[in-house]
Amino acid sequence: MSGPVAETDDRRYLLEKVGDAAVVQCYCDAWVRLTPRDRLLAYHLSRAAIAGRRIFVAQKCEHGAELLDLLEELYLHRVAMPPAVADAISVYTKRFWINNGPYHAITARKELLPLDPCSWRAAVDSALASGARLPIRSGESVDQLLARHDRMLFDASYRSMVTAKNPDDGTDILEASACTFYGPGVTMSKLADVTERFPLNSDVELDDAGRITEVVWRMGDPATGVPPGRHATEITEIVGHLESALPLAATKTGRALEALIRFYRTGAEADRIAYDIAWVEDTDPIVDTVNGFIEVYVDPRGRKGSWEGIVSIEDPLKAQRLKSIAEAASWFEAHMPYDPKFRKPDVKGISARSIDVIIETGDSGPVTPIGINLPNDQSVREEYGSKSVSLANISEAYERSAVKGARREWCLTDDEFERSEKFGRLANELHTDLHEIIGHGSGRQADDRQGDPARWLREHASAIEEARADLIALYFLCDKKLEELGICDDAEAVGRAGFEAYARNGGLVQLRRVKYGDRLEEDHMRNRQMIVRWICANSHAVASVVRDGKHYLTVLDSGAFRKAVGELLSIVQRIKSEGDYEGARALMETYGVKFDPSLRDEIVARYERHDSTTYTGFVYPRLE
């Protein structure tokens, strides 16, 4: 369960290993620069982020929040159990915390409890005898409590994927997915002609007459006659902390918080848009927060927002590179390799910041991205702009906690490895910056396809958008413009290192995370594999080499790689702008979904020899 602890500058970063997950400490050095007022603001915003975590757990699977309560009670009373049983419950509970449920945060596949049902029942009885308070419903027995969770814990075939966009047996993707946005009997065909009033923040169910109905997620507002909705208890607690934060916030931050509170009360789409606009217009807060129903990756349709909370502090010392890129956004837009009619005629409001996160919960933590560009609403992006942030202390913690030596395993030549060592970190950081600032902030929809691209691209919308942002970052990664901006001294070398790393990861290394099956479900993994495989199939830029029984992907020609990236980017941008569902489906299903299980088995074996984890959950500072 536990692995070696990494020490750097007298700090612990790698705290332990839980299966294939690393548990890493995140430090927030920017905290010392805050005034007492801003520290108190950060505290209340952090409590609001913690208050909503259970919403995301409930969104990922049926009875997820109750299962969390049950596991935590057993974890607290594990001393009364046999050591092997206590260890199994400890490991499973920690993984539940890391993944916000029983589904792997990266692969979306369910993980079973590593106990037999008899040992599980004995553990429950031991916990009860030592004073555990189980989440038993009124009039329910312990047997009935356990029966509700048995299939989720022990049956691999039951709700095997939290998000299933390509089920093996052709089952409707909503029925095949464990996420709770859609009730029994709701299918893609039944939603084909439905226009939802609350597209981002509602569950869709069938009423007694078999008609589609929405159950909105909101607190309610008795003063205006708006009744409470689903998750009202958690949202009410969130709003309470946001209201405590309001008197401490600067003017623009306060406006954004007021708009967020109004949206939480009504759930109305117009109030959500007003919040997005107010948040974008708050361009330079010292303490900032993202709080709400944001990303749509868990929903197989790509429409419903998973709940998340982030609180952060700007680090101006690390922000200059990002601001240089953001200030040149018009230049990047004008030099896109895709059809000019899909370029923004006037780039507005792209801001970029480097932040230290204080806390991330729900869909943003403990497993977190290293860059964010919000809001996701395409119309708000085009008219008002977006905010892009780089999570500086997360990137640092990743780097400081990494197990050294694994990188050499995937480099075919010494030259490739030396480039990776010399330029790899900068290439990765620049790719993230360009992806978030320029990638997600660029492009426009065709005149007859205004609004949310997911209306037309459906289950492929998120993967297409991530592919588009990745391709834009790759296209400009070796551009001399980066040297002109003072961002790097040798764009060609940085770009080559970035191309090589992307080919290795997208075509090979990321498969270490998918230890079962033969297909990818997570959108970021799909988009990366699609890009690498498309380039391999449609150019001579990348070669697949087998040496001593090991597979490698090596970049033969940087110029050819960039040319292929530009060609694929033109295709992907057209698909998004025109809402071409069939084009998106063909691209993803041809290159992005299926993989060779024997290749995966080789990758897993090679990675395990280096005692490396496949993903990371972060531990954040505790505010009191």
Coordinates of C-alpha atoms in Angstrom, one line a residue, residues 207-459:
D207 CA -42.5 10.6 -15.1
D208 CA -45.2 8.2 -14.4
A209 CA -46.6 8.7 -17.9
G210 CA -43.3 8.0 -19.5
R211 CA -42.6 11.6 -20.4
I212 CA -39.2 13.3 -20.1
T213 CA -39.0 15.5 -17.1
E214 CA -36.1 17.5 -15.5
V215 CA -35.1 17.6 -11.8
V216 CA -33.1 20.8 -11.4
W217 CA -30.2 21.1 -9.1
R218 CA -30.7 24.2 -7.0
M219 CA -31.1 25.6 -3.5
G220 CA -34.5 27.3 -4.1
D221 CA -35.6 30.8 -3.2
P222 CA -38.7 31.1 -1.1
A223 CA -38.8 34.9 -1.5
T224 CA -39.4 34.6 -5.2
G225 CA -41.4 31.3 -5.1
V226 CA -38.6 29.1 -6.5
P227 CA -38.8 25.7 -4.9
P228 CA -35.7 23.7 -3.8
G229 CA -34.4 21.1 -6.1
R230 CA -32.0 18.1 -6.0
H231 CA -28.8 18.6 -3.9
A232 CA -30.5 21.5 -2.1
T233 CA -29.0 20.5 1.2
E234 CA -25.4 20.6 -0.1
I235 CA -26.0 23.8 -2.2
T236 CA -27.5 25.5 0.8
E237 CA -24.3 24.9 2.8
I238 CA -22.2 26.1 -0.2
V239 CA -24.3 29.3 -0.4
G240 CA -23.9 29.9 3.4
H241 CA -20.1 29.9 3.0
L242 CA -20.3 32.1 -0.1
E243 CA -22.4 34.6 1.8
S244 CA -19.8 34.7 4.6
A245 CA -17.1 35.4 1.9
L246 CA -19.0 38.2 0.3
P247 CA -18.2 41.1 2.7
L248 CA -14.5 40.1 2.4
A249 CA -14.3 40.1 -1.4
A250 CA -13.1 42.9 -3.7
T251 CA -15.8 44.6 -5.8
K252 CA -15.5 42.5 -9.0
T253 CA -15.1 39.2 -7.0
G254 CA -18.1 40.2 -4.9
R255 CA -20.2 40.7 -8.1
A256 CA -19.2 37.2 -9.3
L257 CA -20.1 35.7 -6.0
E258 CA -23.4 37.4 -5.9
A259 CA -24.2 36.1 -9.4
L260 CA -23.1 32.6 -8.4
I261 CA -25.4 32.7 -5.3
R262 CA -28.3 33.8 -7.5
F263 CA -27.7 30.9 -9.9
Y264 CA -27.5 28.5 -7.0
R265 CA -30.9 29.7 -5.8
T266 CA -32.7 29.7 -9.1
G267 CA -30.8 27.2 -11.3
A268 CA -31.8 29.3 -14.2
E269 CA -29.7 29.2 -17.4
A270 CA -29.7 33.0 -17.6
D271 CA -28.3 33.3 -14.1
R272 CA -25.6 30.8 -14.9
I273 CA -24.6 32.9 -18.0
A274 CA -24.6 36.0 -15.8
Y275 CA -22.2 34.3 -13.4
D276 CA -19.9 33.2 -16.2
I277 CA -19.7 36.7 -17.5
A278 CA -19.1 38.3 -14.0
W279 CA -16.4 35.7 -13.3
V280 CA -14.6 36.4 -16.6
E281 CA -14.7 40.1 -16.0
D282 CA -13.0 39.6 -12.6
T283 CA -9.6 39.4 -14.3
D284 CA -7.1 40.0 -11.5
P285 CA -8.4 38.7 -8.1
I286 CA -5.9 38.0 -5.4
V287 CA -8.0 35.1 -4.2
D288 CA -10.3 33.4 -6.8
T289 CA -12.7 30.5 -6.8
V290 CA -14.3 28.2 -9.3
N291 CA -17.4 26.7 -7.8
G292 CA -20.3 25.0 -9.5
F293 CA -21.4 22.6 -12.2
I294 CA -18.5 23.0 -14.7
E295 CA -17.0 20.2 -16.7
V296 CA -19.1 17.7 -18.7
Y297 CA -16.7 14.8 -19.2
V298 CA -18.5 12.4 -16.9
D299 CA -21.8 12.8 -18.8
P300 CA -21.8 10.5 -21.9
R301 CA -23.8 13.2 -23.7
G302 CA -21.3 15.9 -22.7
R303 CA -24.0 18.2 -21.4
K304 CA -24.4 17.9 -17.7
G305 CA -22.0 19.7 -15.4
S306 CA -20.1 17.8 -12.7
W307 CA -19.7 19.7 -9.5
E308 CA -16.3 21.1 -8.5
G309 CA -14.7 23.6 -6.3
I310 CA -11.3 25.3 -6.5
V311 CA -9.8 28.1 -4.4
S312 CA -6.5 29.7 -5.5
I313 CA -4.1 32.6 -5.0
E314 CA -2.4 34.4 -7.9
D315 CA 1.4 34.0 -8.0
P316 CA 2.5 37.1 -10.0
L317 CA 6.2 36.0 -10.0
K318 CA 5.2 33.0 -12.2
A319 CA 2.7 34.7 -14.4
Q320 CA 4.7 36.6 -16.9
R321 CA 5.0 33.8 -19.5
L322 CA 1.3 33.2 -19.4
K323 CA 0.5 36.9 -19.9
S324 CA 2.9 37.1 -22.8
I325 CA 1.0 34.3 -24.5
A326 CA -2.4 35.8 -23.7
E327 CA -1.3 39.3 -25.0
A328 CA -0.3 37.7 -28.3
A329 CA -3.7 35.8 -28.7
S330 CA -4.7 37.8 -31.8
W331 CA -1.4 36.9 -33.5
F332 CA -2.0 33.2 -32.8
E333 CA -5.6 33.4 -34.0
A334 CA -4.5 35.1 -37.3
H335 CA -1.9 32.3 -37.9
M336 CA -4.2 29.3 -37.3
P337 CA -3.8 26.7 -40.1
Y338 CA -7.5 26.2 -40.4
D339 CA -10.1 27.9 -42.6
P340 CA -10.2 31.7 -41.9
K341 CA -14.0 31.6 -41.6
F342 CA -13.6 29.6 -38.4
R343 CA -11.2 32.1 -36.8
K344 CA -12.3 34.8 -34.4
P345 CA -12.4 38.2 -36.1
D346 CA -11.8 39.9 -32.9
V347 CA -10.1 38.1 -30.0
K348 CA -11.5 39.4 -26.7
G349 CA -10.8 39.1 -23.1
I350 CA -8.3 36.3 -22.9
S351 CA -6.6 36.5 -19.5
A352 CA -3.9 34.2 -18.2
R353 CA -2.7 33.8 -14.6
S354 CA -0.4 31.5 -12.7
I355 CA -2.0 30.3 -9.4
D356 CA -1.2 28.3 -6.3
V357 CA -4.3 26.2 -5.5
I358 CA -5.4 26.1 -1.9
I359 CA -7.9 23.3 -2.4
E360 CA -9.6 21.4 -5.2
T361 CA -12.7 19.2 -4.7
G362 CA -15.2 17.3 -6.7
D363 CA -14.4 16.9 -10.3
S364 CA -11.2 19.0 -9.9
G365 CA -9.6 17.1 -7.0
P366 CA -7.9 15.2 -5.5
V367 CA -7.1 14.2 -9.2
T368 CA -6.5 17.5 -10.9
P369 CA -5.5 19.1 -14.2
I370 CA -2.5 21.4 -14.4
G371 CA -4.2 24.0 -16.4
I372 CA -7.8 25.4 -16.7
N373 CA -9.6 27.6 -19.2
L374 CA -13.1 28.7 -18.3
P375 CA -16.0 29.3 -18.8
N376 CA -16.9 26.4 -21.2
D377 CA -19.9 28.2 -22.7
Q378 CA -18.9 28.9 -26.3
S379 CA -21.1 32.0 -26.7
V380 CA -19.6 33.6 -23.6
R381 CA -16.0 32.7 -24.8
E382 CA -16.6 34.4 -28.1
E383 CA -18.3 37.5 -26.8
Y384 CA -16.6 38.1 -23.4
G385 CA -13.5 36.0 -23.5
S386 CA -12.1 33.5 -21.0
K387 CA -9.7 33.1 -18.1
S388 CA -6.8 30.6 -18.4
V389 CA -4.8 29.6 -15.3
S390 CA -1.8 27.4 -14.8
L391 CA -1.7 25.5 -11.5
A392 CA 1.9 26.3 -10.6
N393 CA 2.1 24.4 -7.3
I394 CA 0.4 21.4 -8.8
S395 CA 3.0 21.3 -11.6
E396 CA 5.8 21.6 -9.1
A397 CA 4.4 18.8 -6.9
Y398 CA 4.1 16.5 -9.9
E399 CA 7.7 17.2 -10.8
R400 CA 9.1 16.9 -7.3
S401 CA 7.2 13.6 -6.6
A402 CA 8.1 11.8 -9.8
V403 CA 9.9 8.6 -9.7
K404 CA 13.1 9.1 -11.7
G405 CA 14.2 6.6 -14.4
A406 CA 10.9 5.7 -16.0
R407 CA 11.4 8.4 -18.7
R408 CA 14.4 6.6 -20.2
E409 CA 12.4 3.4 -20.7
W410 CA 10.3 5.1 -23.5
C411 CA 13.0 7.0 -25.4
L412 CA 14.4 5.1 -28.4
T413 CA 17.7 6.9 -28.6
D414 CA 20.1 8.7 -26.2
D415 CA 19.5 12.0 -28.1
E416 CA 15.8 11.7 -27.5
F417 CA 16.3 11.0 -23.8
E418 CA 18.8 14.0 -23.5
R419 CA 16.2 16.3 -25.2
S420 CA 13.6 15.1 -22.8
E421 CA 15.8 15.7 -19.8
K422 CA 16.9 19.2 -21.0
F423 CA 13.7 20.5 -22.6
G424 CA 10.9 18.1 -21.4
R425 CA 9.6 20.1 -18.5
L426 CA 9.5 23.4 -20.4
A427 CA 7.9 21.7 -23.4
N428 CA 5.2 20.2 -21.2
E429 CA 4.5 23.5 -19.4
L430 CA 4.3 25.4 -22.7
H431 CA 2.0 22.8 -24.2
T432 CA -0.3 23.2 -21.2
D433 CA -0.2 27.0 -21.5
L434 CA -0.9 27.0 -25.2
H435 CA -3.6 24.4 -24.8
E436 CA -5.5 26.4 -22.2
I437 CA -4.8 30.0 -23.3
I438 CA -4.8 29.8 -27.0
G439 CA -6.4 26.4 -27.7
H440 CA -9.6 26.7 -25.7
G441 CA -9.8 30.4 -26.3
S442 CA -9.7 30.2 -30.1
G443 CA -12.0 29.6 -33.0
R444 CA -15.7 30.3 -33.7
Q445 CA -18.8 28.4 -34.6
A446 CA -20.4 28.6 -38.0
D447 CA -23.3 31.0 -38.2
D448 CA -25.9 28.1 -38.3
R449 CA -24.2 26.3 -35.4
Q450 CA -24.2 28.9 -32.7
G451 CA -24.5 27.7 -29.1
D452 CA -23.2 24.6 -27.4
P453 CA -21.3 22.4 -29.8
A454 CA -22.5 19.4 -27.8
R455 CA -25.9 19.9 -29.3
W456 CA -24.5 18.5 -32.5
L457 CA -21.4 16.6 -31.6
R458 CA -23.1 14.8 -28.6
E459 CA -20.9 12.2 -26.9

